CSV table of N, CA and C in Angstrom, one decimal:
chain,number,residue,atom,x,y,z
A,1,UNK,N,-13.1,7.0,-33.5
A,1,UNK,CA,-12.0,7.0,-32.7
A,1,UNK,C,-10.7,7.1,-33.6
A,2,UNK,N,-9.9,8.0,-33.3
A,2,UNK,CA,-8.8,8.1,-34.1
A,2,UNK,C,-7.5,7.7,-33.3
A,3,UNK,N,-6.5,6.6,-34.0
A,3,UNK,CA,-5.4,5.9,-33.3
A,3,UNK,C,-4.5,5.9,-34.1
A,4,UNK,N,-3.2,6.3,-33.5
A,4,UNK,CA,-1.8,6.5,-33.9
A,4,UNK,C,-1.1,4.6,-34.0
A,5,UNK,N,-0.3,4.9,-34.9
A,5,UNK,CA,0.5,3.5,-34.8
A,5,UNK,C,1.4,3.7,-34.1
A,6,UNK,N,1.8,3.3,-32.7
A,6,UNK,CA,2.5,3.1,-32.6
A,6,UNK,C,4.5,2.3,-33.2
A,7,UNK,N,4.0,0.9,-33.6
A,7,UNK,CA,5.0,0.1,-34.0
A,7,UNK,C,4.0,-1.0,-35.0
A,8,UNK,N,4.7,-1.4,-36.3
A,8,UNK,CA,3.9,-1.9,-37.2
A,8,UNK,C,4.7,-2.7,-37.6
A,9,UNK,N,4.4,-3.9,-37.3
A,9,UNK,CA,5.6,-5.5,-38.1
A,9,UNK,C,4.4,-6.0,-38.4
A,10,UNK,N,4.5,-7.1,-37.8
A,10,UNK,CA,3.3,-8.5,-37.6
A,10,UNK,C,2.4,-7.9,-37.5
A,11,UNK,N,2.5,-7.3,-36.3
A,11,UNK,CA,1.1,-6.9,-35.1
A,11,UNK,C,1.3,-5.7,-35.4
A,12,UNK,N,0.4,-4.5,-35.3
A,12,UNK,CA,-0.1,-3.5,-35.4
A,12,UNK,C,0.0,-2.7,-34.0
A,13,UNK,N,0.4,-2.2,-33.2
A,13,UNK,CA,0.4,-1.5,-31.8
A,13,UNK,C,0.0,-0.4,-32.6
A,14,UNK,N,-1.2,0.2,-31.6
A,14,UNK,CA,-2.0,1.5,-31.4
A,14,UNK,C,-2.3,2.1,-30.6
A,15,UNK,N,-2.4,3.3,-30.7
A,15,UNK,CA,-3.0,4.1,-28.9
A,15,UNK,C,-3.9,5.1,-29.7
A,16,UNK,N,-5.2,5.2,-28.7
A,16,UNK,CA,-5.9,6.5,-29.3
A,16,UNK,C,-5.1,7.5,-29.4
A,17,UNK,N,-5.8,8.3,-29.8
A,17,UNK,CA,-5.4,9.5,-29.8
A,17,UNK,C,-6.4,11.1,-29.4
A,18,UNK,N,-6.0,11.9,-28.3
A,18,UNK,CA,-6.6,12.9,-27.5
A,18,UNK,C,-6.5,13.8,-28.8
A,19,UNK,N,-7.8,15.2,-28.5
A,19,UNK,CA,-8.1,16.2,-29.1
A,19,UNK,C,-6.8,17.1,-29.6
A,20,UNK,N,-5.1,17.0,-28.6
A,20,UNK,CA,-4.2,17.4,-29.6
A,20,UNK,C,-3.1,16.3,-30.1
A,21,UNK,N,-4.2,15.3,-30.5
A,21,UNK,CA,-3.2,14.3,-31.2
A,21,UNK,C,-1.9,14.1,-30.7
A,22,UNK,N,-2.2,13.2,-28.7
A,22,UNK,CA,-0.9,12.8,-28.1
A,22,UNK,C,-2.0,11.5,-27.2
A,23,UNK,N,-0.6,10.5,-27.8
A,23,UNK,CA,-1.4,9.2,-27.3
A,23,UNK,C,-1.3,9.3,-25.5
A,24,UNK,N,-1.9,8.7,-24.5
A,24,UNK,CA,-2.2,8.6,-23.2
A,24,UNK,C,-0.4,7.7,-22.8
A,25,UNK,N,-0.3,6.9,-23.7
A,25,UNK,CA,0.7,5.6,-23.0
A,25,UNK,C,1.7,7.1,-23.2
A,26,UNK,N,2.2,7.6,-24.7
A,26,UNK,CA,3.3,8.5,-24.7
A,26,UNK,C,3.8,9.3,-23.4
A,27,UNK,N,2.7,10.1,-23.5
A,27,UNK,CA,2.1,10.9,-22.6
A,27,UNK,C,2.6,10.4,-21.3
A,28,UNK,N,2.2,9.3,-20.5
A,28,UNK,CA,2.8,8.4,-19.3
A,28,UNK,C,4.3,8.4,-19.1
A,29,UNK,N,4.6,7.6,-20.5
A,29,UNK,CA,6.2,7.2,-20.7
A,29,UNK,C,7.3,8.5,-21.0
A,30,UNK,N,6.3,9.3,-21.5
A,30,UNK,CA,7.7,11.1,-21.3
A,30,UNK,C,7.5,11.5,-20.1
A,31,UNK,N,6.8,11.5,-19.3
A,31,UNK,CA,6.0,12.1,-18.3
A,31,UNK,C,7.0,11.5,-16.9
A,32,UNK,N,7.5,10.7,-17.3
A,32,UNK,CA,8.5,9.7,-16.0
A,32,UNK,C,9.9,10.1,-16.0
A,33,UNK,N,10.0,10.2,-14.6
A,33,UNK,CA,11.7,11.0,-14.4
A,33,UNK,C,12.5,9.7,-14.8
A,34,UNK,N,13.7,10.4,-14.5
A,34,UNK,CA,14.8,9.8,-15.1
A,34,UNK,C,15.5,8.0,-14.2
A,35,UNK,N,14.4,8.1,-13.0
A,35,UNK,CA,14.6,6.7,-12.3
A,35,UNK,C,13.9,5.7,-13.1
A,36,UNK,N,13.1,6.1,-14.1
A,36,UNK,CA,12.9,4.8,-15.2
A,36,UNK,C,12.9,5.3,-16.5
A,37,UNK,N,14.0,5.0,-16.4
A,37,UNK,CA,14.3,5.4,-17.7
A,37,UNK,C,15.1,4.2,-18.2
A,38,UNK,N,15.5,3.5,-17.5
A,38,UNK,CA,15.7,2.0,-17.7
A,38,UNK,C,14.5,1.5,-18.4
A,39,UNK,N,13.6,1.6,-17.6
A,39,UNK,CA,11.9,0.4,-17.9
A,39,UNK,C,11.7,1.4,-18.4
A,40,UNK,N,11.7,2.5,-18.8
A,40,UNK,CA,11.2,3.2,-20.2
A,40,UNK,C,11.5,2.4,-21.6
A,41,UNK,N,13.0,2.2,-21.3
A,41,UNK,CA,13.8,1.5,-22.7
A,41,UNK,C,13.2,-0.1,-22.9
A,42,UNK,N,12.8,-0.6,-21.8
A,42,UNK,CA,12.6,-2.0,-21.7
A,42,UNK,C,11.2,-2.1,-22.0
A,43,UNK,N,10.3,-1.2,-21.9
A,43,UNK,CA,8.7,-1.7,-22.2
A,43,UNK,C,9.0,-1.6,-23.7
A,44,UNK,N,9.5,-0.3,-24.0
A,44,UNK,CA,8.9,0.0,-25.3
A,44,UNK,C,10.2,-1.3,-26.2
A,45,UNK,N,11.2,-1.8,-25.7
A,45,UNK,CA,11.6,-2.7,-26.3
A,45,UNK,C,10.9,-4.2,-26.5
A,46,UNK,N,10.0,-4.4,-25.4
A,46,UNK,CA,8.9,-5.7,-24.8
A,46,UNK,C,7.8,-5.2,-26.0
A,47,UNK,N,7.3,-4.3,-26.5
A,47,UNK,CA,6.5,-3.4,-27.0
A,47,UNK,C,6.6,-3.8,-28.7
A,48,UNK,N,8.2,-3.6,-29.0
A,48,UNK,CA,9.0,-3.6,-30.5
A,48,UNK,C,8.8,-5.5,-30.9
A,49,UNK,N,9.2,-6.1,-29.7
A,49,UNK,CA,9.4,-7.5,-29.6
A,49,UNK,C,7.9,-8.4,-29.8
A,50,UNK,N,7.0,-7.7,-29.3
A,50,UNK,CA,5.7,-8.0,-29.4
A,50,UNK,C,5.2,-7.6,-30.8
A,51,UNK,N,5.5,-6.6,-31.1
A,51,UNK,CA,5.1,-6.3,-32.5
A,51,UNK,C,5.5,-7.3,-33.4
A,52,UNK,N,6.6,-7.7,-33.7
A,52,UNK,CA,7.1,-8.4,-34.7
A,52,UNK,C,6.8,-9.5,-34.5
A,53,UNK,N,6.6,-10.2,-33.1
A,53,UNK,CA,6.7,-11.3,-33.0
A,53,UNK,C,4.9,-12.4,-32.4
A,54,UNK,N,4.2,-11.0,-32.1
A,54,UNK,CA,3.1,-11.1,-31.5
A,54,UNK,C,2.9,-12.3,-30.2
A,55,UNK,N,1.7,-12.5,-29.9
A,55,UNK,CA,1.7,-13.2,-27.9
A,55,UNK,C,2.5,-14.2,-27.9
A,56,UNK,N,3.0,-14.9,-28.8
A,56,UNK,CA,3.9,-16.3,-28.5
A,56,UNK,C,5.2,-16.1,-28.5
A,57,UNK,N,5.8,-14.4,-28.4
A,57,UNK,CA,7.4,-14.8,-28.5
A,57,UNK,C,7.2,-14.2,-27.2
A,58,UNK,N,6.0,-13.9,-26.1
A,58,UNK,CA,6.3,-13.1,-24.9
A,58,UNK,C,6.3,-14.0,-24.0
A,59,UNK,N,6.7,-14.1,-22.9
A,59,UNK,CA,6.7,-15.3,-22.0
A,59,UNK,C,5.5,-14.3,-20.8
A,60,UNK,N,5.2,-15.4,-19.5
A,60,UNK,CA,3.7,-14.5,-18.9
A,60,UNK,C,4.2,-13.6,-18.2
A,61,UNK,N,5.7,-13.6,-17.6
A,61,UNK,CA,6.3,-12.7,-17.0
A,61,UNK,C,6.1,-10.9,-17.6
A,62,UNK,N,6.2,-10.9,-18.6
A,62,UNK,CA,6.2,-9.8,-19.6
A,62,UNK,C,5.3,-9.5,-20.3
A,63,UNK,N,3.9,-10.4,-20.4
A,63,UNK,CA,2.9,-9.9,-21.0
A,63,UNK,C,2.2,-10.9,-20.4
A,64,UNK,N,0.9,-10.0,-19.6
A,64,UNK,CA,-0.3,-11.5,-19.3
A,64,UNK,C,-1.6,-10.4,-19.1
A,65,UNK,N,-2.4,-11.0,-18.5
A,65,UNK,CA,-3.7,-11.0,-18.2
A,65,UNK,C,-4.0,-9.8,-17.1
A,66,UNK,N,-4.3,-8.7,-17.1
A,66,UNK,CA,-4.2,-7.8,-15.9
A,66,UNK,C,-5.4,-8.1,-15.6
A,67,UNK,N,-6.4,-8.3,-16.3
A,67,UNK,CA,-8.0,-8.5,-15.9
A,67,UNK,C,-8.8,-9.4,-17.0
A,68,UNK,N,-8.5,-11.1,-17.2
A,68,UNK,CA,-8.6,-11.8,-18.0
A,68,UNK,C,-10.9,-11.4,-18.6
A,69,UNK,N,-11.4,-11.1,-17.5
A,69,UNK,CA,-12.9,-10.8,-17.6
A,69,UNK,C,-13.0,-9.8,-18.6
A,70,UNK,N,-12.6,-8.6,-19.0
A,70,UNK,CA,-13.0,-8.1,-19.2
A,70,UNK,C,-11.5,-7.4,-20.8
A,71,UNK,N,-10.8,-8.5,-20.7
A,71,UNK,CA,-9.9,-8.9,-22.1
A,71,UNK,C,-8.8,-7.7,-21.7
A,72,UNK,N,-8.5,-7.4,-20.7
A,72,UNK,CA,-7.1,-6.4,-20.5
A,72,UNK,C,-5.9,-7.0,-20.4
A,73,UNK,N,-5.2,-6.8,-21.2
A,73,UNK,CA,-3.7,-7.3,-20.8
A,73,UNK,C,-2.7,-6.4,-20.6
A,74,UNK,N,-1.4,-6.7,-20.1
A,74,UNK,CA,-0.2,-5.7,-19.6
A,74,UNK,C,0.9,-6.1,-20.2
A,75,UNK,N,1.6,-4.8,-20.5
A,75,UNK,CA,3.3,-5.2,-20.9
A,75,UNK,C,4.1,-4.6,-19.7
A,76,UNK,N,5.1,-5.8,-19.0
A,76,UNK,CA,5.5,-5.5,-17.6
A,76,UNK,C,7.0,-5.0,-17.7
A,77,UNK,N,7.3,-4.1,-17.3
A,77,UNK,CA,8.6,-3.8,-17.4
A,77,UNK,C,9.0,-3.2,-15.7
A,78,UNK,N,9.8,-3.7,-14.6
A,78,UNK,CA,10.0,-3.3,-13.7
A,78,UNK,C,8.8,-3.0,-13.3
A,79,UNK,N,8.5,-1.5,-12.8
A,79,UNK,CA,7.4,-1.2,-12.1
A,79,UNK,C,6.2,-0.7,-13.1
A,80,UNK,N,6.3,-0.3,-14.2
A,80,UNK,CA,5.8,-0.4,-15.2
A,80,UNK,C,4.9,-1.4,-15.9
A,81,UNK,N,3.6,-0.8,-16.2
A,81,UNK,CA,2.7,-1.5,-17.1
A,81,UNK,C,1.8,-0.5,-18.2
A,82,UNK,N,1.8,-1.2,-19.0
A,82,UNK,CA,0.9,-0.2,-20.4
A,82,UNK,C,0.2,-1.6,-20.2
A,83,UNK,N,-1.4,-1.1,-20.5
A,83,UNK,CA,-2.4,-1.8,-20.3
A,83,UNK,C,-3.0,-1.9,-21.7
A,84,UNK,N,-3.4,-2.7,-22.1
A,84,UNK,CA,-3.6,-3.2,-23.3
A,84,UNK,C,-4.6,-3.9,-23.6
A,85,UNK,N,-5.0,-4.1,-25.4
A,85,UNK,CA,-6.2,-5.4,-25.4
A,85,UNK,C,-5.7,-5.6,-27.0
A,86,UNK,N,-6.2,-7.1,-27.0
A,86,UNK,CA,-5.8,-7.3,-28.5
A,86,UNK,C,-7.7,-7.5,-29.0
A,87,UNK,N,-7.3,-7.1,-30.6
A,87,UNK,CA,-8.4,-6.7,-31.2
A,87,UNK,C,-8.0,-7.1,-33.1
A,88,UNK,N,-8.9,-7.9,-33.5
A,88,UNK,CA,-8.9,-8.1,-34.9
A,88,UNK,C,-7.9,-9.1,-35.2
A,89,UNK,N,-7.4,-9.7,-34.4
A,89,UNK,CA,-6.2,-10.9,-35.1
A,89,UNK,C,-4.7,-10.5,-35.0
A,90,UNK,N,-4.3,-9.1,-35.1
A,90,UNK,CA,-3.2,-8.6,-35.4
A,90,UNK,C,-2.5,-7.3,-34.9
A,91,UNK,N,-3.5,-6.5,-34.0
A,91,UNK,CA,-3.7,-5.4,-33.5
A,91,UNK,C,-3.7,-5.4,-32.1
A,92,UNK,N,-3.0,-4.5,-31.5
A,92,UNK,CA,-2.9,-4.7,-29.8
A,92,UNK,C,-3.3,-3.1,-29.6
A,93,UNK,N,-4.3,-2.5,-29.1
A,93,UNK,CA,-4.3,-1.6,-28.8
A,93,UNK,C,-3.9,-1.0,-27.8
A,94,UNK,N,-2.8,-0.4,-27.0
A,94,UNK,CA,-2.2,0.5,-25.8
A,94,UNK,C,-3.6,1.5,-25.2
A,95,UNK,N,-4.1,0.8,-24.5
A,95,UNK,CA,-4.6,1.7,-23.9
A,95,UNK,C,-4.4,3.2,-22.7
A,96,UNK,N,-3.2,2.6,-21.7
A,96,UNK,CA,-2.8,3.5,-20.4
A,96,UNK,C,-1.6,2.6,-20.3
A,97,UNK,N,-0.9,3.3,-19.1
A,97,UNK,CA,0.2,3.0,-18.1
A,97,UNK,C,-0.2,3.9,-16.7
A,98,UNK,N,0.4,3.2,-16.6
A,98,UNK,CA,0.8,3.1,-14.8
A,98,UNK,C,2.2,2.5,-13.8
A,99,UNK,N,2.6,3.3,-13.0
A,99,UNK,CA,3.5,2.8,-11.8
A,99,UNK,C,3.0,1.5,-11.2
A,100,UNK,N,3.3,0.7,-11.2
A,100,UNK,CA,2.1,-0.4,-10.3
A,100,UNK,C,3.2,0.0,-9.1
A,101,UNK,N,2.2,-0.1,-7.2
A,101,UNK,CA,2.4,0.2,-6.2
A,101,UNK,C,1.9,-1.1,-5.3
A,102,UNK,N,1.2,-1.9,-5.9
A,102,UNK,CA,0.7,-3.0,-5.3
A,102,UNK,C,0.9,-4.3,-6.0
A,103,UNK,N,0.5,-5.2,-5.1
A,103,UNK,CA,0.3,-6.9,-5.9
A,103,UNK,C,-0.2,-6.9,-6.8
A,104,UNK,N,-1.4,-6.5,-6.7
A,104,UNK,CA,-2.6,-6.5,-8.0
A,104,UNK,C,-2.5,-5.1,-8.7
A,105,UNK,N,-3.1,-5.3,-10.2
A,105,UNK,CA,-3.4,-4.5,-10.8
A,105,UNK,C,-4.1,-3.4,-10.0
A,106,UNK,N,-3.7,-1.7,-10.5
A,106,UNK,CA,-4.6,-0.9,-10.1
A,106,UNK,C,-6.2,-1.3,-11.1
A,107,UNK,N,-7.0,-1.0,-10.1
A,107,UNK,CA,-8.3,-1.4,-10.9
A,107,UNK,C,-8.8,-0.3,-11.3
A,108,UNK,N,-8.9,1.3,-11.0
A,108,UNK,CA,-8.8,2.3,-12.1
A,108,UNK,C,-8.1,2.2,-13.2
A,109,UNK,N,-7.1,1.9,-13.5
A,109,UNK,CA,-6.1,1.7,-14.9
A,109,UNK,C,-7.4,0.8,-15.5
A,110,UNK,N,-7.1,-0.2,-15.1
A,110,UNK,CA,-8.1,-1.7,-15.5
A,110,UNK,C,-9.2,-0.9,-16.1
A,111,UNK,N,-10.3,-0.5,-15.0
A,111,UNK,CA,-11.3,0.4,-15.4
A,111,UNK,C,-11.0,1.2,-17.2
A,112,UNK,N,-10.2,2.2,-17.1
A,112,UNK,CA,-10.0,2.8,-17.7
A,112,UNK,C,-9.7,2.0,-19.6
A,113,UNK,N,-8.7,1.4,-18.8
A,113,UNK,CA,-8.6,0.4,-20.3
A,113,UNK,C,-9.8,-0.2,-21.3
A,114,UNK,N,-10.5,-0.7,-19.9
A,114,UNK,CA,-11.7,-1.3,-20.5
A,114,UNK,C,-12.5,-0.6,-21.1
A,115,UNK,N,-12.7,1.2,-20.6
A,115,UNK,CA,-13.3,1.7,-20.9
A,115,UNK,C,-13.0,2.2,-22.3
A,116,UNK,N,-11.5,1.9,-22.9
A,116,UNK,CA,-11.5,2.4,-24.5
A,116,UNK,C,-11.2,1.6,-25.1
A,117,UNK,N,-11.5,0.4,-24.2
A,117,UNK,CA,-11.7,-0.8,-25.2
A,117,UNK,C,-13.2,-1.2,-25.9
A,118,UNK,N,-14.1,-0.7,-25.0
A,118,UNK,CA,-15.7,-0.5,-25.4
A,118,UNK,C,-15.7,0.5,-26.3
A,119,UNK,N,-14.9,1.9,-26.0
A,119,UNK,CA,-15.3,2.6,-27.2
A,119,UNK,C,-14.7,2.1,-28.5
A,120,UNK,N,-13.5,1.9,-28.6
A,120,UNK,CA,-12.5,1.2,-30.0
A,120,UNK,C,-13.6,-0.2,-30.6
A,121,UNK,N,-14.5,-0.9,-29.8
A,121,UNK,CA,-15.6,-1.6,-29.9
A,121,UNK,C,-16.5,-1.0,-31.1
A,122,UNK,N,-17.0,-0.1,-30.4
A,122,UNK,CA,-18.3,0.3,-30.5
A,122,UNK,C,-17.9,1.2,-32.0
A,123,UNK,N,-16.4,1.8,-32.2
A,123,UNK,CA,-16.2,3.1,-33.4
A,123,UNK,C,-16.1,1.6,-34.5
A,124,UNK,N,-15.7,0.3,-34.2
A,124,UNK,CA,-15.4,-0.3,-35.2
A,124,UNK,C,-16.1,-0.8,-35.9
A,125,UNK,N,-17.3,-0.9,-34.7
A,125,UNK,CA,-18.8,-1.0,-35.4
A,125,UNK,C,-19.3,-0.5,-36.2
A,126,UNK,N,-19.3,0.5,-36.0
A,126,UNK,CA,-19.6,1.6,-36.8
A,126,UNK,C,-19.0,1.7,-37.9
A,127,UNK,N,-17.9,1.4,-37.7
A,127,UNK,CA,-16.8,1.8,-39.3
A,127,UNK,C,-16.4,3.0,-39.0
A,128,UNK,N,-15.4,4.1,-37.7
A,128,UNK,CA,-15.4,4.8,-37.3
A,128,UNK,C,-14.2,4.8,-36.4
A,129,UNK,N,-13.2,4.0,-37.3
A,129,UNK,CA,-11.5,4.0,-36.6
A,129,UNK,C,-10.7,4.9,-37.6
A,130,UNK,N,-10.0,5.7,-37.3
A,130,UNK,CA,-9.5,6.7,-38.0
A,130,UNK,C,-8.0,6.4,-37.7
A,131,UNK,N,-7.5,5.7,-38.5
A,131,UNK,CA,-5.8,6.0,-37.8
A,131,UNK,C,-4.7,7.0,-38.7
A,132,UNK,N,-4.0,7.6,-38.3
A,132,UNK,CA,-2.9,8.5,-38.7
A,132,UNK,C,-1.6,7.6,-38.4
């Protein structure tokens, strides 16, 4: 599995990275018109704040549990969430985002997360994380 850094202080933020080396969250967060462009500036600042400061400078409003079973968490900005997991002590890996439209987490996103959270698992195993 090969992952981009994101933002690197304390904590390490990462997102995989697809066959032309463009992470999924980026990808999400360019991909959104100019009605969040507010909670564009605000995740990825929730994002910067987390890095340096890691889970104890976030309060639950702004970072919690999207799916505590299966180790998913979210960074919440307005309608906005990048779905996440921490891994190794120091590392949060970005898995996806999403518009949230409901109360609850979409459970595709959830799904999904989980799903490259098994594989970032399984390459670490291996000895098979590649980051640029």
């Amino acid at each position: 599995m090969r992952l981009k850094s994101l933002l690197k202080h304390r904590w390490d933020l990462r997102a995989p990275l697809d066959a032309q080396d463009r992470t999924e969250v980026e990808i999400f967060l360019g991909g959104l018109d100019g009605n969040y462009k507010t909670s564009v500036h605000g995740v990825l600042a929730l994002m910067e704040r987390f890095a340096k400061g890691g889970p104890e400078c976030m309060n639950y409003k702004l970072y919690h549990w999207a799916d505590k079973d299966q180790g998913i968490r979210e960074f919440i900005k307005g309608d906005l969430r990048i779905l996440c997991f921490e891994a190794d002590g120091a590392v949060v890996v970005c898995a996806c985002g999403y518009v949230k439209k409901s109360q609850k987490s979409d459970p595709a996103m959830v799904a999904r997360a989980a799903r490259v959270k098994r594989e970032y698992e399984e390459a670490a195993r291996k000895n098979a994380l590649r980051f640029i």
